[in-house]
Short mmCIF file of C-alpha atoms in Angstrom, two decimals:
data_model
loop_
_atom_site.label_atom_id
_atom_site.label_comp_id
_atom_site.label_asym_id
_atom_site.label_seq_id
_atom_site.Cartn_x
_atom_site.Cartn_y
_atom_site.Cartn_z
CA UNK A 1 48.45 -12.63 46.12
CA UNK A 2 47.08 -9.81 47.71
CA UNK A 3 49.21 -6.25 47.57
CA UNK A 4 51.98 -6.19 49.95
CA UNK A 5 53.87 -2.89 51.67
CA UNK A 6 56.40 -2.54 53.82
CA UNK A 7 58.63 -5.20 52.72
CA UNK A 8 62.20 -4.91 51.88
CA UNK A 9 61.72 -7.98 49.38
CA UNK A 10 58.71 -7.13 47.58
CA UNK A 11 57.22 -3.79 46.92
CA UNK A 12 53.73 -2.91 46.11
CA UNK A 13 53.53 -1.33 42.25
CA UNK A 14 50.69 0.62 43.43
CA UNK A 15 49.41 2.08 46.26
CA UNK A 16 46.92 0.26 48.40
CA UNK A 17 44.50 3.02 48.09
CA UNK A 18 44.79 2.62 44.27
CA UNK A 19 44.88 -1.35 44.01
CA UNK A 20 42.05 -1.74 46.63
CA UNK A 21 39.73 0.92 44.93
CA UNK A 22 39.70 2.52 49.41
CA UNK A 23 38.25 5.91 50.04
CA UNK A 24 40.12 7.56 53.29
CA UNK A 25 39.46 5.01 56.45
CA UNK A 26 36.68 7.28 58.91
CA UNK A 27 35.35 5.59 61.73
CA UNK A 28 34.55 2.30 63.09
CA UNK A 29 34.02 -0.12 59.64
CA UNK A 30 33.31 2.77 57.14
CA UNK A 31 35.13 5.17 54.73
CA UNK A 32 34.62 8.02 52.55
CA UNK A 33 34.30 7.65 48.70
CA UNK A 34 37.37 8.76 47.06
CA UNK A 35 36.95 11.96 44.75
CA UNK A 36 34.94 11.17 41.47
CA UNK A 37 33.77 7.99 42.09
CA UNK A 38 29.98 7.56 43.30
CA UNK A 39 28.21 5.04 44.83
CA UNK A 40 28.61 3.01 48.59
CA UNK A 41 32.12 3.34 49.60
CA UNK A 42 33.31 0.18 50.58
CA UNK A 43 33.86 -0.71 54.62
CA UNK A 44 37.18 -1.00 55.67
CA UNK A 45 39.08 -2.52 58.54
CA UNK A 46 42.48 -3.29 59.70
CA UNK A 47 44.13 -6.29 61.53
CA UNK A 48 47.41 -6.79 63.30
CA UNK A 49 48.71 -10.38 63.42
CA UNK A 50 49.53 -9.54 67.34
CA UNK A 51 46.04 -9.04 67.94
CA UNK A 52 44.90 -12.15 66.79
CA UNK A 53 44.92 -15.61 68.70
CA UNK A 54 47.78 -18.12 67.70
CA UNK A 55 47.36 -20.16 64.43
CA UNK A 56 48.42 -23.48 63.29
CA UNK A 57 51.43 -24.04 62.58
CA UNK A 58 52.29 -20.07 63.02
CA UNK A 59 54.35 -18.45 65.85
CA UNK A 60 53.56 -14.46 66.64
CA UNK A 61 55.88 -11.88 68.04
CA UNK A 62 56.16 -7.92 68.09
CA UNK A 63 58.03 -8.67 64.23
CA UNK A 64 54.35 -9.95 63.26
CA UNK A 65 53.61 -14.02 62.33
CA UNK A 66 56.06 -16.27 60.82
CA UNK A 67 56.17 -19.95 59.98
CA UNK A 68 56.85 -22.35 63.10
CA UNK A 69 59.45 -24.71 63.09
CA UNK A 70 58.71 -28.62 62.05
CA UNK A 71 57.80 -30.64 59.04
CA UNK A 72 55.74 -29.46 56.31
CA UNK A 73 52.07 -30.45 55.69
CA UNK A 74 51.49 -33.92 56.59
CA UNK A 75 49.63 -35.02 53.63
CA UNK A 76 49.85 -32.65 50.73
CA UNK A 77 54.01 -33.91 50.86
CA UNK A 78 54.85 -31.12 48.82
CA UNK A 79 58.14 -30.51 50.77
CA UNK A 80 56.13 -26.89 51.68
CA UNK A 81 55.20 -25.66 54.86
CA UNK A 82 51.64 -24.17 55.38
CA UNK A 83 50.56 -21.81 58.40
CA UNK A 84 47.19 -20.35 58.77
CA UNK A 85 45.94 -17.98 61.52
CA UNK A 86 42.32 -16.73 61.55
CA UNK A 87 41.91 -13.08 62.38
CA UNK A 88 38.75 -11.81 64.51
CA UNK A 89 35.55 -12.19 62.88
CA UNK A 90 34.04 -8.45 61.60
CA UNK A 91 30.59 -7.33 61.93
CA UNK A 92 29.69 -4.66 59.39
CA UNK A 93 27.29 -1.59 58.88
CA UNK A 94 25.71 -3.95 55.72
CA UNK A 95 25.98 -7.22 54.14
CA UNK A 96 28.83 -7.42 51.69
CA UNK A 97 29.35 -8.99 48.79
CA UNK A 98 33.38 -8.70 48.02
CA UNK A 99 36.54 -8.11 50.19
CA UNK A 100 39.85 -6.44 49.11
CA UNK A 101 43.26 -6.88 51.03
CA UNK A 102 46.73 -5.59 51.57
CA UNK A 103 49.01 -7.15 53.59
CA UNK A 104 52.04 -5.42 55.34
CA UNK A 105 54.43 -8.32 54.72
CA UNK A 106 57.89 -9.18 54.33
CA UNK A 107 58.01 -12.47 51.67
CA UNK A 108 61.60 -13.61 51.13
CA UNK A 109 61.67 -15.59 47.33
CA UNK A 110 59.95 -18.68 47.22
CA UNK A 111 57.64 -18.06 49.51
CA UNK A 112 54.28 -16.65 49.71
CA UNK A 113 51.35 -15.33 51.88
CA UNK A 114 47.56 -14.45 51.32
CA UNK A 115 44.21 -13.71 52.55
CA UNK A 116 41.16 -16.02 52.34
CA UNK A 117 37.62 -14.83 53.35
CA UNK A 118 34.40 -16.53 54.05
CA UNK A 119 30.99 -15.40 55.45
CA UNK A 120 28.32 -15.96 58.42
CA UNK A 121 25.16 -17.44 56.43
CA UNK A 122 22.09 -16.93 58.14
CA UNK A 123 21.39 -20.41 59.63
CA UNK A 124 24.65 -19.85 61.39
CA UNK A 125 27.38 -21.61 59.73
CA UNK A 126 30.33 -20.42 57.66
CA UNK A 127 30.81 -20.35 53.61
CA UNK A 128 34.11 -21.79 52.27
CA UNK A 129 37.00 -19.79 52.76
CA UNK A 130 37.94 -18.10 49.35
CA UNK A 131 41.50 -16.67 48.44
CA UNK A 132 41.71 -12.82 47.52
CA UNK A 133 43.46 -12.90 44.26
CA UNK A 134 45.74 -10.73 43.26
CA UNK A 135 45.15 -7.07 42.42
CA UNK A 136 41.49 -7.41 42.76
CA UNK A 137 38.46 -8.33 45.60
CA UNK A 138 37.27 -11.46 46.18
CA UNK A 139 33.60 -11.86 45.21
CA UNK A 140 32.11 -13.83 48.29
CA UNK A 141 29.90 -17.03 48.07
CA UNK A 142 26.92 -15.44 49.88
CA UNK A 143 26.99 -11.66 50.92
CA UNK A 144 26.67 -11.19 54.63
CA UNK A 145 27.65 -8.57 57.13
CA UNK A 146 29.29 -10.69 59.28
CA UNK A 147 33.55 -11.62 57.56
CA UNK A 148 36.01 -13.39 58.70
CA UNK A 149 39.18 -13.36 57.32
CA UNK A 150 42.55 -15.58 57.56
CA UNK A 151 46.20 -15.38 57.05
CA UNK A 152 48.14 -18.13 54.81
CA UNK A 153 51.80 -18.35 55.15
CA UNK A 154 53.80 -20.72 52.86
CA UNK A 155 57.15 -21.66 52.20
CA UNK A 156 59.69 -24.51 50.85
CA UNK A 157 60.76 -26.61 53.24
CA UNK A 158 64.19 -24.89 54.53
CA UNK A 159 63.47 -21.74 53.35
CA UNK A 160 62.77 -18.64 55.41
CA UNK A 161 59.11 -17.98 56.66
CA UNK A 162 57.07 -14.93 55.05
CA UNK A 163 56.57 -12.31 57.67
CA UNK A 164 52.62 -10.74 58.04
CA UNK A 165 52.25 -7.91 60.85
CA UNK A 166 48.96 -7.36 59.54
CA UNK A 167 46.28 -6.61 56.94
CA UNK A 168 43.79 -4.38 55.74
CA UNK A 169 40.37 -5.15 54.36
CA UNK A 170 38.04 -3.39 52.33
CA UNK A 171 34.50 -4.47 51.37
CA UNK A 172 32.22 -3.62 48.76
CA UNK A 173 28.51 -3.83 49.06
CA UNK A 174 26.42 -7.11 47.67
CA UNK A 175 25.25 -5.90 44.22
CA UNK A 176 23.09 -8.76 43.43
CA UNK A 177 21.39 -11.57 44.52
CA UNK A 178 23.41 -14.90 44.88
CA UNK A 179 21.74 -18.60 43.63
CA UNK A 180 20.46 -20.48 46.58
CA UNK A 181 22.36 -23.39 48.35
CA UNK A 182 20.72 -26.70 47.46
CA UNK A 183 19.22 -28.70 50.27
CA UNK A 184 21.10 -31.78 50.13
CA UNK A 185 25.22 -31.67 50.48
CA UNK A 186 26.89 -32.84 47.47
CA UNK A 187 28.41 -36.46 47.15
CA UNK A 188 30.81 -37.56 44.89
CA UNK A 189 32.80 -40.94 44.24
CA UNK A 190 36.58 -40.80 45.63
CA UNK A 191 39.48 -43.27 46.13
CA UNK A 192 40.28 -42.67 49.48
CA UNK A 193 44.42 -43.55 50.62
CA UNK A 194 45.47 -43.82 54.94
CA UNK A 195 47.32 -40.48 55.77
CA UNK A 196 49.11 -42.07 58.84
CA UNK A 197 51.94 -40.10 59.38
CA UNK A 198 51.67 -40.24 63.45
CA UNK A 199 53.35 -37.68 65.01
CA UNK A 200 53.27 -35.51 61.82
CA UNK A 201 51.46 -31.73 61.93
CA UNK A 202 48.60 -30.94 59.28
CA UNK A 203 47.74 -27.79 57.44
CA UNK A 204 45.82 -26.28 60.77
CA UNK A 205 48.36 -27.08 63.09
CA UNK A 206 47.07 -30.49 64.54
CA UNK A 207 49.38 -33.03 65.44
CA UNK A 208 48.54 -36.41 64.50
CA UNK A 209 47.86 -39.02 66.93
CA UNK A 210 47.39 -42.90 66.93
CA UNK A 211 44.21 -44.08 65.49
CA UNK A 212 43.40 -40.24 64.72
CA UNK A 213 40.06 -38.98 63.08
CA UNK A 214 39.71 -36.52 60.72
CA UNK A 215 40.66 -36.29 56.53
CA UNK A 216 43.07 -34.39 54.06
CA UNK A 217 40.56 -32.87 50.89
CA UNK A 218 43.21 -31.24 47.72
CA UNK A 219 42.34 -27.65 48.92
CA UNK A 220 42.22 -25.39 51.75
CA UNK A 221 38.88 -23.62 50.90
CA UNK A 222 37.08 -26.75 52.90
CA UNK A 223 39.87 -26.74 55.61
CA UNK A 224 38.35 -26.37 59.16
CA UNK A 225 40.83 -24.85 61.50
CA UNK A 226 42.76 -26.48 64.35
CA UNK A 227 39.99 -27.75 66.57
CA UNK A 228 37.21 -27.06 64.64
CA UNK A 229 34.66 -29.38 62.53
CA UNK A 230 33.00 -26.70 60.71
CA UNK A 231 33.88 -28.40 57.11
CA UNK A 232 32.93 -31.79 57.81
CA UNK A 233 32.84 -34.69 55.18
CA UNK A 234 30.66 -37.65 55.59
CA UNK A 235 32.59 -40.47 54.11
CA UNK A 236 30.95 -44.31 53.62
CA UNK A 237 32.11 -46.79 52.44
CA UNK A 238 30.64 -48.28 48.74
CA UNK A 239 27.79 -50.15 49.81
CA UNK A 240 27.16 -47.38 52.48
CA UNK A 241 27.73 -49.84 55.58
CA UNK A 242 29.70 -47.77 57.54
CA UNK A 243 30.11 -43.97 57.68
CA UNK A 244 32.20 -41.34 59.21
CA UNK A 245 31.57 -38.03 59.96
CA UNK A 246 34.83 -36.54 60.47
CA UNK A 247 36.33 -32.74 60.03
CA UNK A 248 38.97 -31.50 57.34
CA UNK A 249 42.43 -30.92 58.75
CA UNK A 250 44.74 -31.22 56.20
CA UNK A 251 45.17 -30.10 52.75
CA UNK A 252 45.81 -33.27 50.18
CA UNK A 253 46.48 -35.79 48.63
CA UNK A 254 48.79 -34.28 45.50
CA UNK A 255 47.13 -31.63 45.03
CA UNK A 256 46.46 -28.27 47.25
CA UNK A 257 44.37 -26.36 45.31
CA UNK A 258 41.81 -28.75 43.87
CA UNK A 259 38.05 -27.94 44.80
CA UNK A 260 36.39 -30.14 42.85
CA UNK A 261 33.56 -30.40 44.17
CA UNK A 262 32.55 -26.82 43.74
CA UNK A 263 31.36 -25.23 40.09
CA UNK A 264 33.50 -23.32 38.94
CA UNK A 265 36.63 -24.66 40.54
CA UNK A 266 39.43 -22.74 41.43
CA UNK A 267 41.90 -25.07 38.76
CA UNK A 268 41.38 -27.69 36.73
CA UNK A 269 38.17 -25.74 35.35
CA UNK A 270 38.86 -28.02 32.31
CA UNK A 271 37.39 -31.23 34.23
CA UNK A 272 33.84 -31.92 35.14
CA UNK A 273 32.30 -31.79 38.66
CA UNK A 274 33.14 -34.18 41.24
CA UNK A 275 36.48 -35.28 39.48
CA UNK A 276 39.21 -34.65 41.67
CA UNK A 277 42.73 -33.78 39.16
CA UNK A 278 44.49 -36.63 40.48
CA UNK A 279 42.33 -39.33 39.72
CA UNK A 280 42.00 -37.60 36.21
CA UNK A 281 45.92 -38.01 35.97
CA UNK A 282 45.50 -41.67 37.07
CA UNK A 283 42.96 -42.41 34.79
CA UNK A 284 42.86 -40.53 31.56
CA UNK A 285 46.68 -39.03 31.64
CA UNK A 286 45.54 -35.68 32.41
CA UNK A 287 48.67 -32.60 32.39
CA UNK A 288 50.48 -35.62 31.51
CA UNK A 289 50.13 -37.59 34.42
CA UNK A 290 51.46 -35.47 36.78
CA UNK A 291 49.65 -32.89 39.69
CA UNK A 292 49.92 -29.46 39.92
CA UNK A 293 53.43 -29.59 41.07
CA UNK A 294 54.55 -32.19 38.25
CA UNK A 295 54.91 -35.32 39.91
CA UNK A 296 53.89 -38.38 38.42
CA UNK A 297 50.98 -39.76 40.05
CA UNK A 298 51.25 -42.43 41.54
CA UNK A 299 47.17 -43.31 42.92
CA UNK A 300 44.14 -42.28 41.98
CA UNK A 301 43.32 -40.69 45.11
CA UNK A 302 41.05 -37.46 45.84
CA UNK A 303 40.61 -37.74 49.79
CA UNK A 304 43.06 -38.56 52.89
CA UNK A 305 41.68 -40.64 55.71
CA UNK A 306 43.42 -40.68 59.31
CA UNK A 307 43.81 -44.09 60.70
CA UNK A 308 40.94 -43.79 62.64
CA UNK A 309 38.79 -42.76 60.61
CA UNK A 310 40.04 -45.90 58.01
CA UNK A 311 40.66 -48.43 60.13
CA UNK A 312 37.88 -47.88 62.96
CA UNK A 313 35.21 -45.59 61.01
CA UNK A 314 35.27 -47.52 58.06
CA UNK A 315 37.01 -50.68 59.23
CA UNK A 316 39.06 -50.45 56.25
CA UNK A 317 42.08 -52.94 55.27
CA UNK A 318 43.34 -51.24 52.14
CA UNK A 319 43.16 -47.98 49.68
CA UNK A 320 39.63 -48.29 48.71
CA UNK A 321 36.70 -46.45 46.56
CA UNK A 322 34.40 -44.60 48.83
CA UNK A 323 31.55 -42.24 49.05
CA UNK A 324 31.90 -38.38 50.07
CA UNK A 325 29.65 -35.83 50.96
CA UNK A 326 30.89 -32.18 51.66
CA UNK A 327 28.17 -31.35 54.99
CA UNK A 328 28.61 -27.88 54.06
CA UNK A 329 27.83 -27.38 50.62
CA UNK A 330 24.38 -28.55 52.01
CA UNK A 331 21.19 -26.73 53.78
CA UNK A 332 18.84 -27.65 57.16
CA UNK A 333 19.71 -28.14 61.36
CA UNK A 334 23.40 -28.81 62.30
CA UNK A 335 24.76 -30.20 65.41
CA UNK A 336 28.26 -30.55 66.63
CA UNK A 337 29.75 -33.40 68.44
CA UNK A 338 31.17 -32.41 72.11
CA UNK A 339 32.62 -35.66 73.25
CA UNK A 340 35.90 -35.35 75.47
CA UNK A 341 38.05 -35.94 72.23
CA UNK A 342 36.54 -39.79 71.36
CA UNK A 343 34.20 -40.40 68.79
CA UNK A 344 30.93 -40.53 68.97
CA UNK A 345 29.18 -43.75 67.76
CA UNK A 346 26.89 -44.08 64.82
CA UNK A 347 23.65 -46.54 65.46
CA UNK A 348 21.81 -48.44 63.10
CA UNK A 349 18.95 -47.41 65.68
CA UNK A 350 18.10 -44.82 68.74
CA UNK A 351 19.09 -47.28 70.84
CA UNK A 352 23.08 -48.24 72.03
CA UNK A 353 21.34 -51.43 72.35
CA UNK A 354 21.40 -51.68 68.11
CA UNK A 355 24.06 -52.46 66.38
CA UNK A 356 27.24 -50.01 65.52
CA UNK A 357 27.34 -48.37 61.81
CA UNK A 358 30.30 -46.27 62.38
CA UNK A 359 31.70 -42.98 64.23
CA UNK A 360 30.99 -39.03 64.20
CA UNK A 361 34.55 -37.37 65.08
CA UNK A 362 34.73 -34.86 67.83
CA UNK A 363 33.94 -31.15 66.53
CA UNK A 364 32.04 -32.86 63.66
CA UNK A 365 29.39 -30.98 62.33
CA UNK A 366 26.56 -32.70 61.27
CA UNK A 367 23.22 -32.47 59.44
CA UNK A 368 20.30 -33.47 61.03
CA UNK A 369 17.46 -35.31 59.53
CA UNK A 370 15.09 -35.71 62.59
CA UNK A 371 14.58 -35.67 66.06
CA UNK A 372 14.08 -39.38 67.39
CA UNK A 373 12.70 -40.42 70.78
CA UNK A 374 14.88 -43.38 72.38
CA UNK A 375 16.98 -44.69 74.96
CA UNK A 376 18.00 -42.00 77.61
CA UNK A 377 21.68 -41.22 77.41
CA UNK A 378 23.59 -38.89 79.63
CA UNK A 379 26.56 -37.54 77.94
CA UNK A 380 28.49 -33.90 77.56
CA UNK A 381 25.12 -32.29 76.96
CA UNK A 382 22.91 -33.26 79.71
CA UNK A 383 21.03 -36.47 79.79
CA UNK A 384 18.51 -36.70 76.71
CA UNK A 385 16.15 -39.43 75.04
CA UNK A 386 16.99 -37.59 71.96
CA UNK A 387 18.49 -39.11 69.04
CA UNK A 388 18.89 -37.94 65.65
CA UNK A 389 18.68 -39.17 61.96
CA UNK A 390 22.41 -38.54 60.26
CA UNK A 391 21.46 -41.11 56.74
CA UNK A 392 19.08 -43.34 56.75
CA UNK A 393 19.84 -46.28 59.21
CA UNK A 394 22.23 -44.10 60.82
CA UNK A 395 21.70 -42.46 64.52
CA UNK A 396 23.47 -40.41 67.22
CA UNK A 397 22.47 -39.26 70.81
CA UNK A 398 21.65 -35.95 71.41
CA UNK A 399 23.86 -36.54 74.72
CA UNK A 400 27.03 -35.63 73.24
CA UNK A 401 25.33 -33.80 70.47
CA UNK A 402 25.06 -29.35 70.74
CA UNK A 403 22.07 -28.78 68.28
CA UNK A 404 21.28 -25.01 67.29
CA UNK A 405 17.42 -25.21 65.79
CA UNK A 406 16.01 -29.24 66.28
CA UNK A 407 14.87 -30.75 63.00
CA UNK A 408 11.29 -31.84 62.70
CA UNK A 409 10.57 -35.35 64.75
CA UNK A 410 11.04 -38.15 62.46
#
């Protein structure tokens, strides 16, 4: 965890000057170099959890941001409960390429709190969020001078709440040059398992509704916040058929801390790409069996589907084998789907005259292929004869669709 002060259960060993390597805070984003050490001085900033808007599954008050009231996670079922709150996005003097924190916190036993951090990338979307470790700055996934950073709050179910009144950041400058995204998202093989739980409230604070649409990936470093669809999985089913686009809500199945699709990943290190821990427990009796919190496993399963998404997306019937790809990990245009809250339907054609191939979730963000010219469709973003390539075979109208920079025509 990041250093903590101010708490009258846990108390900082050192100083946050010390642990953060922080020169004296001057002006606006910037700070002098402490004596004897050369080189940039890093950029610091402060946050108060009051100044910030609400978060999922998070109340705020003049004592700082607690835990709300209600049952834990709905899919991780780790008898925890998880609150996250994003703070205001900074702009700094330079592009970065690690972040520091201290929180001023109050974190009864059991429970804990943190910071993750991502980055703006220059075609305008956000890097995964990454945890600052203990003791020591996160290194970020691309530098950038544009931050953003979140608060985590977690604790056993029944327990008291952690208590974060705020935070302070300190960056340090991007040192070298980081390896270039690849162009294509990656896709891995996963046994997919229906979250259900209707009425239930997931890791960002949604509630779930009837015939809901969005999935549950075994770590928060993909999870979008309350609202939001910038981490969105495409999921299809095996023989590609059908296809979902639909945003990450929830943090699950089994495990909560299980990127595997990223190299390295942040546990599990032992197990090759693409393998999520549970299916390795499943399969081949890895830690014995059991998850990261010991429990036997019981299903191979790496991905959570709401019953939307499983029953209607996919037109599902049972647990089944499916294919994900992680939009984000991937390069080229974006769009986001602004329907009223329905999804948006996937066409074998630009035409709602062809046949249906599946949904794209509200707030999904998508990558686009190509620009299309078809049937005219008035929708939330004007009326348009512009459709775009998702897959191959696979089409949406640029009616409901807010595109930043158009791909090439097709």
């Amino acid at each position: 965890m990041p250093r903590f002060r101010g708490s009258a259960r846990r108390t900082a060993a050192v100083l946050a000057s010390a642990a953060l390597g922080l020169g004296v805070c001057t002006a606006s984003g910037s700070a002098a170099a402490p004596a004897g050490r050369s080189g940039p001085a890093p950029l610091v900033w402060s946050a108060t959890a009051a100044g910030a808007p609400p978060g999922g599954n998070t109340v705020t008050d003049a004592g700082g941001t607690r835990l709300a009231g209600g049952p834990p996670s709905a899919s991780a079922r780790t008898g925890e409960r998880t609150g996250i709150q994003d703070l205001p996005a900074e702009t700094l003097a330079a592009p970065v390429g690690s972040v520091g924190a201290e929180l001023d916190a109050d974190i009864p036993a059991g429970a804990r709190a943190a910071a993750d951090v991502r980055t703006l990338r220059a075609d305008g979307t956000w890097s995964e969020w990454t945890e600052i470790p203990p003791d020591a700055p996160a290194t970020l996934p691309e530098p950038s001078a544009t931050v953003q950073a979140r608060l985590v709050l977690i604790a056993p179910e029944g327990a008291e709440s952690p208590r974060v009144r705020g935070a302070r950041f300190a960056a340090g400058p991007a040192v070298a040059a980081t390896a270039a995204r690849e162009s294509r998202a990656a896709t891995y093989r996963l046994f997919a398992t229906r979250e259900g739980l209707v009425g239930g409230t997931t890791a960002n604070g949604h509630v779930i509704v009837p015939r809901d649409h969005f999935v549950a990936l075994p770590s928060r470093k993909g999870l979008a916040g309350k609202g939001t669809g910038n981490y969105t999985v495409r999921v299809c089913t095996e023989n590609l058929a059908r296809c979902e686009w639909a945003p990450v809500w929830d943090v699950g199945p089994w495990n909560t801390k299980d990127d595997h699709w990223n190299q390295p990943r942040q546990t599990w290190q032992d197990l090759p790409l693409g393998l999520p821990q549970a299916q390795a427990a499943y399969s081949d009796g890895h830690n014995g069996g059991k998850d990261g919190f010991g429990r036997r496993v019981a299903n191979p399963a790496g991905i959570d589907l709401a019953d939307g998404t499983f029953w209607d997306g996919l037109k599902l019937t049972g647990n089944a084998w499916v294919q994900v790809t992680y939009e984000w990990t991937g390069g080229g245009p974006v769009g986001t789907v602004t329907t009223s809250g329905i999804p948006l339907k996937v066409r074998t054609g630009p035409s709602t005259a062809t046949a249906e191939a599946g949904f794209a979730a509200s707030t999904a963000q998508v990558r686009l292929g190509c620009r299309a010219t078809g049937q005219s469709v008035s929708g939330t973003e004007g009326t348009t004869d512009a459709w775009y390539l998702l897959e191959s075979g696979k089409y949406v109208s640029g009616a409901y669709l807010r595109v930043a920079a158009a791909p090439p025509a097709c």
